[in-house]
């Protein structure tokens, strides 16, 4: 016999999407339970995205969970595109006044949200085994896990690309769009001060490289590598040598090296599932869509989804109207597909492709020249990068 309990919204996944949704619902007086298969320590140290759009920062601020973000986050008012032996700054403050980005690790956002939910008496259950959604197509959905049953009005699947939520939707309901890229990213976290004040996106014939940061003492780097690359083939010495070869391409720039704390290979994928809902099950964040990290959109799309879902659920509880709930996918996917295109565009603009011929390389460089010399083209990049305003 399963031990039964009840809440209004059952949330699968304690990543940024699930935690923020739980917090925003709490601010609207709506109860939730968050179920997470990993430990609290695991989700709080899991290194992921680190670039927050203006709208994401504004959302966290309005939700009252941005105190540490405001103190420790690193506002950036531009990025550098580096290619052909020169650096070209895309100045956000000139192209999209009043909108910028903030570098603040996803794991730090998670820590802040967990702390806020627990301080408010929120119910977050870590290390939960065998979560299964049931009866999502009815008006009585529920979740089972570890010998317990959670009855709820709605289920929010915020459990990522490999989670249980999307596969629980019956076959034939979803249309899935996917693109695999012929390369991956080798991500490096190093205990070393950043060598530049802003992010550097470097396009070279050796492959793409990204110089980023997490704090004044910790830097984040990425190297384009083969999709089946073995991280064991990349000792620290090789990593630093390759980063230098791809980043030290402009006069006067010298890469600071130091202790490497983490390294991992991340595949590059674009993915969208339509619709993002089935009955009373709603998908949010990576459970519904994946973007290559070149455009820094993954976490920010999750926040946008959660904003829409919170408003729709609040409307249903206040008025009984399903109009916003029924329009959830349509509202989210408009932004998702814009971010998909931007992420694909940034990826194809800056990476090298094995099958690319001399003609293709010249086209790529020509477009880089256009973006870095035309205010109109640079504005398109800037306004997409800092995040389009919410409707």
Coordinates of N, CA, C and O in Angstrom, one line a residue, residues 156-319:
X156 N 4.6 19.2 -13.2 CA 5.5 20.0 -13.9 C 6.8 19.1 -14.1 O 7.4 18.8 -13.1
X157 N 7.1 18.8 -15.4 CA 8.3 18.0 -15.7 C 9.5 18.9 -15.9 O 9.6 19.5 -17.0
X158 N 10.3 19.1 -14.9 CA 11.5 20.0 -14.9 C 12.7 19.1 -14.7 O 13.7 19.6 -14.1
X159 N 12.7 17.9 -15.2 CA 13.8 16.9 -14.9 C 14.8 16.7 -16.0 O 15.5 15.7 -16.0
X160 N 14.9 17.6 -16.9 CA 16.0 17.6 -17.9 C 15.7 16.7 -19.1 O 14.7 15.9 -19.1
X161 N 16.7 16.7 -20.0 CA 16.5 15.9 -21.2 C 16.4 14.4 -21.0 O 15.7 13.7 -21.7
X162 N 17.1 13.9 -20.0 CA 17.1 12.5 -19.7 C 16.2 12.1 -18.6 O 16.2 11.0 -18.1
X163 N 15.3 13.0 -18.3 CA 14.3 12.7 -17.2 C 13.2 11.8 -17.6 O 13.1 11.3 -18.7
X164 N 12.3 11.5 -16.6 CA 11.2 10.6 -16.9 C 9.9 11.3 -17.4 O 9.0 10.6 -17.9
X165 N 9.9 12.6 -17.4 CA 8.6 13.3 -17.7 C 8.3 13.2 -19.2 O 7.2 12.8 -19.5
X166 N 9.2 13.6 -20.1 CA 8.8 13.6 -21.5 C 8.6 12.1 -22.0 O 7.6 11.9 -22.7
X167 N 9.4 11.1 -21.6 CA 9.1 9.7 -22.0 C 7.8 9.2 -21.5 O 7.2 8.2 -22.0
X168 N 7.2 9.8 -20.5 CA 5.9 9.3 -19.9 C 4.7 9.7 -20.8 O 3.6 9.2 -20.6
X169 N 4.9 10.7 -21.7 CA 3.8 11.1 -22.6 C 3.6 10.1 -23.7 O 4.6 9.5 -24.2
X170 N 2.4 9.7 -23.9 CA 2.1 8.6 -24.9 C 2.7 8.8 -26.2 O 2.8 10.0 -26.7
X171 N 3.1 7.8 -26.9 CA 3.7 7.8 -28.2 C 2.7 8.5 -29.2 O 1.5 8.3 -29.1
X172 N 3.2 9.3 -30.1 CA 2.4 10.0 -31.1 C 1.9 11.3 -30.7 O 1.4 12.1 -31.5
X173 N 2.1 11.7 -29.4 CA 1.6 13.0 -28.9 C 2.6 14.1 -29.3 O 2.2 15.2 -29.8
X174 N 3.9 13.8 -29.1 CA 4.9 14.8 -29.3 C 5.6 14.7 -30.7 O 5.7 13.6 -31.2
X175 N 5.9 15.8 -31.3 CA 6.8 15.9 -32.4 C 8.2 16.4 -31.9 O 8.2 17.4 -31.2
X176 N 9.2 15.6 -32.2 CA 10.5 16.0 -31.7 C 11.4 16.4 -32.9 O 11.6 15.7 -33.9
X177 N 12.1 17.6 -32.7 CA 13.0 18.1 -33.7 C 14.4 18.1 -33.1 O 14.6 18.5 -31.9
X178 N 15.3 17.5 -33.8 CA 16.7 17.4 -33.2 C 17.8 17.6 -34.3 O 17.6 17.2 -35.5
X179 N 18.9 18.1 -33.8 CA 20.1 18.2 -34.7 C 21.3 17.9 -33.8 O 21.5 18.5 -32.8
X180 N 22.1 17.0 -34.3 CA 23.4 16.7 -33.6 C 24.5 17.4 -34.4 O 24.5 17.5 -35.6
X181 N 25.4 18.0 -33.6 CA 26.5 18.7 -34.2 C 27.8 17.8 -34.3 O 28.0 17.0 -33.4
X182 N 28.6 18.0 -35.3 CA 29.8 17.1 -35.5 C 31.0 17.5 -34.6 O 32.1 17.3 -35.0
X183 N 30.7 18.0 -33.4 CA 31.8 18.3 -32.5 C 31.2 18.4 -31.1 O 29.9 18.4 -30.9
X184 N 32.0 18.5 -30.1 CA 31.6 18.6 -28.7 C 32.4 19.7 -28.1 O 33.3 20.3 -28.7
X185 N 32.1 20.1 -26.8 CA 32.9 21.0 -26.0 C 33.6 20.3 -24.9 O 33.0 19.5 -24.2
X186 N 34.9 20.6 -24.8 CA 35.6 20.2 -23.6 C 35.6 21.3 -22.6 O 36.1 22.4 -22.9
X187 N 34.8 21.2 -21.5 CA 34.7 22.2 -20.6 C 35.7 22.1 -19.5 O 36.0 21.0 -18.9
X188 N 36.3 23.3 -19.1 CA 37.4 23.3 -18.1 C 37.0 24.3 -17.0 O 36.7 25.5 -17.4
X189 N 37.1 24.0 -15.8 CA 37.0 24.9 -14.7 C 38.3 25.0 -14.0 O 38.9 24.0 -13.6
X190 N 38.9 26.2 -13.9 CA 40.3 26.4 -13.4 C 40.3 27.4 -12.3 O 39.6 28.4 -12.3
X191 N 41.1 27.1 -11.3 CA 41.3 28.0 -10.2 C 42.4 29.1 -10.6 O 43.5 29.0 -10.2
X192 N 41.9 30.0 -11.4 CA 42.8 31.0 -11.9 C 42.0 32.2 -12.3 O 40.9 32.2 -12.7
X193 N 42.6 33.4 -12.0 CA 41.9 34.6 -12.3 C 41.7 34.8 -13.8 O 42.5 34.4 -14.6
X194 N 40.5 35.3 -14.2 CA 40.3 35.5 -15.7 C 41.3 36.4 -16.3 O 41.8 37.3 -15.7
X195 N 41.6 36.0 -17.6 CA 42.6 36.8 -18.3 C 42.0 38.0 -19.1 O 42.7 38.7 -19.8
X196 N 40.7 38.1 -19.0 CA 40.0 39.3 -19.6 C 38.8 39.6 -18.8 O 38.3 38.8 -18.0
X197 N 38.3 40.8 -19.0 CA 37.1 41.3 -18.2 C 35.8 40.8 -18.7 O 34.8 40.8 -18.0
X198 N 35.8 40.4 -20.0 CA 34.5 39.9 -20.6 C 34.8 38.6 -21.4 O 35.9 38.2 -21.6
X199 N 33.7 37.9 -21.8 CA 33.8 36.7 -22.5 C 34.4 36.9 -23.8 O 34.2 37.9 -24.5
X200 N 35.3 35.9 -24.2 CA 35.9 35.9 -25.5 C 35.5 34.7 -26.3 O 35.7 33.5 -25.8
X201 N 34.9 34.9 -27.4 CA 34.5 33.8 -28.4 C 35.5 33.8 -29.5 O 35.6 34.8 -30.3
X202 N 36.3 32.8 -29.6 CA 37.4 32.8 -30.5 C 37.2 31.7 -31.6 O 37.0 30.5 -31.3
X203 N 37.2 32.2 -32.8 CA 37.1 31.3 -34.0 C 38.5 31.2 -34.6 O 39.2 32.2 -35.0
X204 N 39.1 30.0 -34.7 CA 40.4 29.7 -35.3 C 40.3 28.5 -36.2 O 39.3 27.7 -36.1
X205 N 41.3 28.3 -37.0 CA 41.3 27.2 -37.9 C 41.5 25.9 -37.1 O 41.3 24.8 -37.6
X206 N 42.0 26.0 -35.9 CA 42.2 24.9 -35.0 C 40.9 24.4 -34.3 O 40.8 23.4 -33.7
X207 N 39.9 25.3 -34.4 CA 38.6 25.1 -33.7 C 38.3 26.2 -32.8 O 39.0 27.1 -32.6
X208 N 37.0 26.2 -32.3 CA 36.5 27.2 -31.4 C 37.1 27.1 -30.0 O 37.4 26.0 -29.5
X209 N 37.1 28.3 -29.3 CA 37.5 28.3 -27.9 C 36.7 29.5 -27.3 O 36.4 30.5 -27.9
X210 N 36.3 29.3 -26.0 CA 35.6 30.3 -25.2 C 36.3 30.5 -23.9 O 36.6 29.6 -23.2
X211 N 36.6 31.8 -23.7 CA 37.1 32.2 -22.4 C 36.0 32.9 -21.6 O 35.4 33.8 -22.0
X212 N 35.7 32.2 -20.4 CA 34.6 32.8 -19.6 C 35.1 32.8 -18.2 O 36.3 32.6 -17.9
X213 N 34.2 33.0 -17.2 CA 34.7 33.1 -15.8 C 33.5 32.7 -14.9 O 32.3 32.8 -15.3
X214 N 33.8 32.4 -13.7 CA 32.7 32.2 -12.7 C 32.9 33.2 -11.5 O 31.9 33.4 -10.8
X215 N 34.0 33.7 -11.3 CA 34.3 34.6 -10.2 C 35.6 35.3 -10.5 O 36.3 34.9 -11.4
X216 N 36.0 36.3 -9.7 CA 37.4 36.9 -9.9 C 38.5 35.9 -9.7 O 39.6 36.2 -10.1
X217 N 38.2 34.7 -9.1 CA 39.3 33.8 -8.8 C 39.2 32.5 -9.7 O 40.1 31.7 -9.7
X218 N 38.0 32.3 -10.3 CA 37.8 31.1 -11.1 C 37.4 31.4 -12.5 O 36.5 32.2 -12.8
X219 N 38.1 30.7 -13.4 CA 37.8 30.8 -14.9 C 37.2 29.6 -15.5 O 37.4 28.5 -15.0
X220 N 36.4 29.8 -16.5 CA 35.7 28.7 -17.2 C 36.2 28.8 -18.7 O 36.1 29.9 -19.3
X221 N 36.6 27.7 -19.2 CA 37.0 27.6 -20.6 C 36.3 26.5 -21.4 O 35.9 25.5 -20.8
X222 N 36.2 26.6 -22.7 CA 35.7 25.6 -23.5 C 36.5 25.5 -24.8 O 37.0 26.5 -25.3
X223 N 36.7 24.2 -25.2 CA 37.5 23.9 -26.4 C 36.6 23.0 -27.3 O 36.0 22.0 -26.9
X224 N 36.5 23.4 -28.6 CA 35.9 22.5 -29.6 C 36.7 21.3 -29.7 O 37.9 21.3 -30.0
X225 N 36.1 20.1 -29.6 CA 36.8 18.8 -29.7 C 35.9 17.9 -30.5 O 34.7 18.2 -30.9
X226 N 36.4 16.7 -30.8 CA 35.6 15.7 -31.6 C 34.4 15.2 -30.7 O 34.5 15.2 -29.5
X227 N 33.3 14.8 -31.3 CA 32.1 14.4 -30.5 C 32.3 13.2 -29.7 O 31.7 13.0 -28.6
X228 N 33.3 12.3 -30.0 CA 33.6 11.1 -29.2 C 34.9 11.3 -28.5 O 35.5 10.3 -28.1
X229 N 35.3 12.5 -28.2 CA 36.6 12.8 -27.5 C 36.6 12.2 -26.1 O 35.6 12.2 -25.4
X230 N 37.7 11.6 -25.8 CA 38.0 11.0 -24.5 C 38.7 12.1 -23.6 O 39.7 12.5 -23.9
X231 N 38.0 12.4 -22.5 CA 38.6 13.5 -21.6 C 39.9 13.0 -21.1 O 40.8 13.9 -20.8
X232 N 40.2 11.7 -21.0 CA 41.5 11.2 -20.5 C 42.6 11.6 -21.4 O 43.8 11.6 -21.0
X233 N 42.3 11.9 -22.7 CA 43.3 12.3 -23.7 C 43.7 13.7 -23.5 O 44.6 14.2 -24.3
X234 N 43.2 14.4 -22.5 CA 43.5 15.8 -22.4 C 44.1 16.1 -21.0 O 43.4 16.6 -20.1
X235 N 45.3 15.8 -20.8 CA 46.0 16.2 -19.5 C 46.1 17.7 -19.5 O 45.9 18.4 -20.5
X236 N 46.3 18.2 -18.3 CA 46.3 19.7 -18.1 C 47.3 20.4 -19.1 O 46.9 21.5 -19.6
X237 N 48.4 19.8 -19.3 CA 49.4 20.5 -20.1 C 48.9 20.7 -21.6 O 49.1 21.7 -22.2
X238 N 48.2 19.7 -22.1 CA 47.6 19.8 -23.4 C 46.5 20.8 -23.5 O 46.4 21.5 -24.4
X239 N 45.7 20.8 -22.4 CA 44.6 21.8 -22.4 C 45.1 23.2 -22.4 O 44.7 24.0 -23.2
X240 N 46.1 23.5 -21.6 CA 46.6 24.9 -21.6 C 47.3 25.3 -22.9 O 47.2 26.4 -23.4
X241 N 48.0 24.3 -23.5 CA 48.7 24.6 -24.7 C 47.7 24.9 -25.8 O 47.9 25.8 -26.7
X242 N 46.6 24.1 -25.9 CA 45.6 24.3 -26.9 C 44.8 25.6 -26.6 O 44.5 26.4 -27.6
X243 N 44.5 25.9 -25.4 CA 43.8 27.2 -25.1 C 44.7 28.4 -25.5 O 44.2 29.4 -26.1
X244 N 46.0 28.3 -25.2 CA 46.9 29.4 -25.7 C 46.9 29.5 -27.2 O 46.9 30.6 -27.7
X245 N 47.0 28.4 -27.9 CA 47.0 28.4 -29.3 C 45.8 29.1 -29.9 O 45.8 29.7 -31.0
X246 N 44.6 28.9 -29.3 CA 43.4 29.4 -29.8 C 43.0 30.8 -29.3 O 42.2 31.5 -30.0
X247 N 43.5 31.2 -28.2 CA 43.2 32.5 -27.6 C 44.3 33.5 -27.7 O 43.9 34.7 -27.8
X248 N 45.5 33.1 -27.7 CA 46.6 34.1 -27.7 C 46.9 34.4 -29.2 O 48.0 34.2 -29.7
X249 N 45.9 35.0 -29.9 CA 46.0 35.3 -31.3 C 45.9 36.8 -31.6 O 45.9 37.2 -32.7
X250 N 45.9 37.6 -30.5 CA 45.9 39.0 -30.7 C 47.1 39.6 -29.9 O 47.5 39.1 -28.9
X251 N 47.7 40.7 -30.4 CA 48.9 41.2 -29.8 C 48.6 41.6 -28.3 O 47.5 42.2 -28.0
X252 N 49.5 41.3 -27.4 CA 49.4 41.7 -26.0 C 48.5 40.8 -25.1 O 48.6 41.0 -23.9
X253 N 47.8 39.9 -25.7 CA 47.0 39.0 -24.8 C 47.8 37.8 -24.4 O 48.4 37.1 -25.2
X254 N 47.8 37.6 -23.1 CA 48.5 36.4 -22.5 C 47.5 35.7 -21.6 O 46.9 36.3 -20.7
X255 N 47.3 34.4 -21.8 CA 46.4 33.6 -21.0 C 47.1 33.2 -19.7 O 48.2 32.6 -19.7
X256 N 46.4 33.4 -18.6 CA 46.9 33.0 -17.3 C 46.5 31.6 -17.0 O 45.4 31.2 -17.2
X257 N 47.5 30.7 -16.6 CA 47.2 29.3 -16.4 C 47.3 29.0 -14.9 O 47.8 29.8 -14.1
X258 N 46.8 27.9 -14.5 CA 46.8 27.5 -13.1 C 46.2 26.1 -12.9 O 46.1 25.3 -13.8
X259 N 45.7 25.9 -11.7 CA 45.1 24.6 -11.4 C 43.8 24.3 -12.1 O 42.9 25.2 -12.0
X260 N 43.7 23.2 -12.7 CA 42.4 22.8 -13.3 C 41.6 21.9 -12.3 O 42.1 20.9 -11.9
X261 N 40.4 22.4 -12.0 CA 39.6 21.7 -11.0 C 38.7 20.6 -11.6 O 38.5 19.6 -11.0
X262 N 38.2 20.9 -12.8 CA 37.2 20.0 -13.4 C 37.4 20.0 -14.9 O 37.8 21.1 -15.5
X263 N 37.1 18.9 -15.5 CA 37.1 18.9 -17.0 C 36.1 17.8 -17.4 O 36.0 16.7 -16.8
X264 N 35.3 18.1 -18.5 CA 34.3 17.2 -19.0 C 34.0 17.5 -20.4 O 34.1 18.7 -20.8
X265 N 33.5 16.5 -21.1 CA 33.1 16.7 -22.5 C 31.6 16.7 -22.6 O 30.9 15.9 -22.1
X266 N 31.1 17.8 -23.3 CA 29.7 18.0 -23.4 C 29.3 17.9 -24.9 O 29.8 18.7 -25.7
X267 N 28.4 17.0 -25.3 CA 27.9 17.0 -26.7 C 27.1 18.2 -27.0 O 26.6 18.9 -26.2
X268 N 27.1 18.5 -28.3 CA 26.4 19.7 -28.8 C 25.1 19.2 -29.5 O 25.2 18.4 -30.5
X269 N 24.0 19.7 -29.1 CA 22.7 19.2 -29.6 C 21.7 20.3 -29.6 O 21.7 21.1 -28.7
X270 N 20.8 20.3 -30.6 CA 19.6 21.1 -30.6 C 18.4 20.2 -30.6 O 18.4 19.2 -31.3
X271 N 17.4 20.5 -29.7 CA 16.3 19.6 -29.6 C 15.1 20.4 -29.1 O 15.2 21.3 -28.3
X272 N 13.9 20.1 -29.7 CA 12.6 20.7 -29.3 C 11.6 19.7 -29.4 O 11.4 19.0 -30.4
X273 N 10.8 19.6 -28.3 CA 9.6 18.7 -28.3 C 8.3 19.6 -28.3 O 8.2 20.6 -27.6
X274 N 7.4 19.3 -29.3 CA 6.2 20.0 -29.4 C 5.0 19.1 -29.3 O 5.1 18.0 -30.0
X275 N 3.9 19.4 -28.6 CA 3.8 20.5 -27.7 C 4.5 20.3 -26.4 O 5.0 19.2 -26.1
X276 N 4.6 21.3 -25.5 CA 5.3 21.1 -24.3 C 4.4 20.8 -23.2 O 4.7 21.0 -22.0
X277 N 3.3 20.1 -23.5 CA 2.3 19.8 -22.5 C 1.4 18.6 -23.0 O 1.3 18.4 -24.2
X278 N 0.9 17.9 -22.1 CA 0.0 16.8 -22.4 C -0.9 16.7 -21.2 O -0.5 16.3 -20.1
X279 N -2.2 17.0 -21.4 CA -3.2 17.0 -20.3 C -2.7 17.9 -19.2 O -2.6 19.1 -19.4
X280 N -2.5 17.4 -18.1 CA -2.1 18.2 -16.9 C -0.6 18.0 -16.6 O -0.1 18.3 -15.5
X281 N 0.2 17.5 -17.6 CA 1.6 17.5 -17.4 C 2.2 18.5 -18.3 O 2.0 18.6 -19.5
X282 N 3.1 19.4 -17.7 CA 3.7 20.5 -18.5 C 5.2 20.3 -18.4 O 5.8 20.1 -17.3
X283 N 5.9 20.4 -19.5 CA 7.4 20.3 -19.6 C 8.0 21.7 -19.5 O 7.4 22.6 -20.1
X284 N 9.1 21.8 -18.8 CA 9.8 23.1 -18.8 C 11.3 22.9 -18.8 O 11.8 21.9 -18.3
X285 N 12.0 23.8 -19.4 CA 13.4 23.7 -19.4 C 13.9 22.6 -20.3 O 13.3 22.3 -21.4
X286 N 15.0 22.0 -19.9 CA 15.7 21.0 -20.7 C 14.8 19.7 -21.0 O 15.1 18.9 -21.9
X287 N 13.8 19.5 -20.2 CA 12.9 18.4 -20.5 C 12.2 18.6 -21.8 O 11.7 17.6 -22.5
X288 N 12.0 19.9 -22.3 CA 11.3 20.2 -23.5 C 12.2 20.6 -24.6 O 11.9 20.5 -25.8
X289 N 13.4 21.2 -24.3 CA 14.2 21.7 -25.4 C 15.7 21.8 -24.9 O 16.0 22.0 -23.7
X290 N 16.6 21.6 -25.8 CA 18.0 21.7 -25.6 C 18.6 22.7 -26.7 O 18.2 22.6 -27.8
X291 N 19.5 23.5 -26.3 CA 20.3 24.4 -27.2 C 21.8 24.1 -27.1 O 22.2 23.9 -25.9
X292 N 22.5 24.3 -28.1 CA 24.0 24.3 -27.9 C 24.4 25.4 -27.1 O 23.8 26.5 -27.2
X293 N 25.3 25.3 -26.2 CA 25.6 26.4 -25.2 C 26.3 27.6 -25.8 O 26.5 28.6 -25.1
X294 N 26.5 27.6 -27.1 CA 27.2 28.8 -27.7 C 26.4 30.1 -27.4 O 27.0 31.2 -27.2
X295 N 25.1 30.0 -27.5 CA 24.3 31.2 -27.3 C 23.9 31.5 -25.9 O 23.2 32.5 -25.6
X296 N 24.3 30.7 -24.9 CA 24.0 30.9 -23.5 C 22.5 31.0 -23.2 O 22.1 31.9 -22.5
X297 N 21.7 30.1 -23.8 CA 20.3 30.2 -23.7 C 19.6 29.2 -22.8 O 18.4 29.3 -22.4
X298 N 20.3 28.1 -22.4 CA 19.6 27.0 -21.8 C 18.9 27.4 -20.5 O 17.6 27.2 -20.3
X299 N 19.6 27.9 -19.5 CA 19.0 28.3 -18.2 C 18.0 29.4 -18.4 O 17.0 29.4 -17.8
X300 N 18.3 30.3 -19.3 CA 17.4 31.4 -19.5 C 16.1 31.0 -20.1 O 15.0 31.6 -19.8
X301 N 16.1 30.0 -21.0 CA 14.8 29.5 -21.5 C 14.0 28.8 -20.5 O 12.8 28.9 -20.4
X302 N 14.7 28.1 -19.6 CA 14.0 27.5 -18.4 C 13.3 28.5 -17.6 O 12.1 28.3 -17.2
X303 N 13.9 29.6 -17.3 CA 13.3 30.7 -16.5 C 12.1 31.3 -17.3 O 11.0 31.5 -16.7
X304 N 12.2 31.5 -18.6 CA 11.1 32.0 -19.4 C 9.9 31.0 -19.3 O 8.8 31.4 -19.2
X305 N 10.2 29.7 -19.5 CA 9.1 28.7 -19.4 C 8.4 28.8 -18.1 O 7.1 28.8 -18.0
X306 N 9.1 28.9 -17.0 CA 8.6 28.9 -15.6 C 7.7 30.1 -15.4 O 6.7 30.1 -14.7
X307 N 8.2 31.3 -15.9 CA 7.3 32.5 -15.8 C 6.0 32.3 -16.4 O 4.9 32.6 -15.9
X308 N 6.0 31.7 -17.6 CA 4.7 31.5 -18.3 C 3.8 30.5 -17.6 O 2.6 30.7 -17.4
X309 N 4.4 29.4 -17.1 CA 3.7 28.3 -16.4 C 3.1 28.9 -15.1 O 2.0 28.6 -14.7
X310 N 3.9 29.6 -14.4 CA 3.4 30.2 -13.1 C 2.2 31.1 -13.3 O 1.2 30.9 -12.6
X311 N 2.3 31.9 -14.3 CA 1.1 32.8 -14.6 C -0.1 32.0 -15.0 O -1.2 32.4 -14.6
X312 N 0.1 31.0 -15.8 CA -1.0 30.2 -16.2 C -1.7 29.4 -15.1 O -2.9 29.4 -15.0
X313 N -0.9 28.8 -14.2 CA -1.4 28.1 -13.1 C -2.1 29.1 -12.1 O -3.2 28.8 -11.6
X314 N -1.5 30.2 -11.9 CA -2.1 31.2 -11.0 C -3.5 31.7 -11.5 O -4.4 31.8 -10.8
X315 N -3.6 31.8 -12.9 CA -4.9 32.2 -13.4 C -5.9 31.1 -13.2 O -7.1 31.3 -12.9
X316 N -5.5 29.8 -13.4 CA -6.4 28.7 -13.2 C -6.9 28.6 -11.8 O -8.1 28.5 -11.5
X317 N -6.0 28.8 -10.8 CA -6.4 28.7 -9.4 C -7.3 29.9 -9.0 O -8.2 29.8 -8.2
X318 N -7.1 31.0 -9.7 CA -7.8 32.2 -9.3 C -9.2 32.3 -10.0 O -10.2 32.8 -9.4
X319 N -9.3 31.8 -11.2 CA -10.5 32.0 -12.0 C -11.1 30.7 -12.5 O -12.3 30.7 -13.0

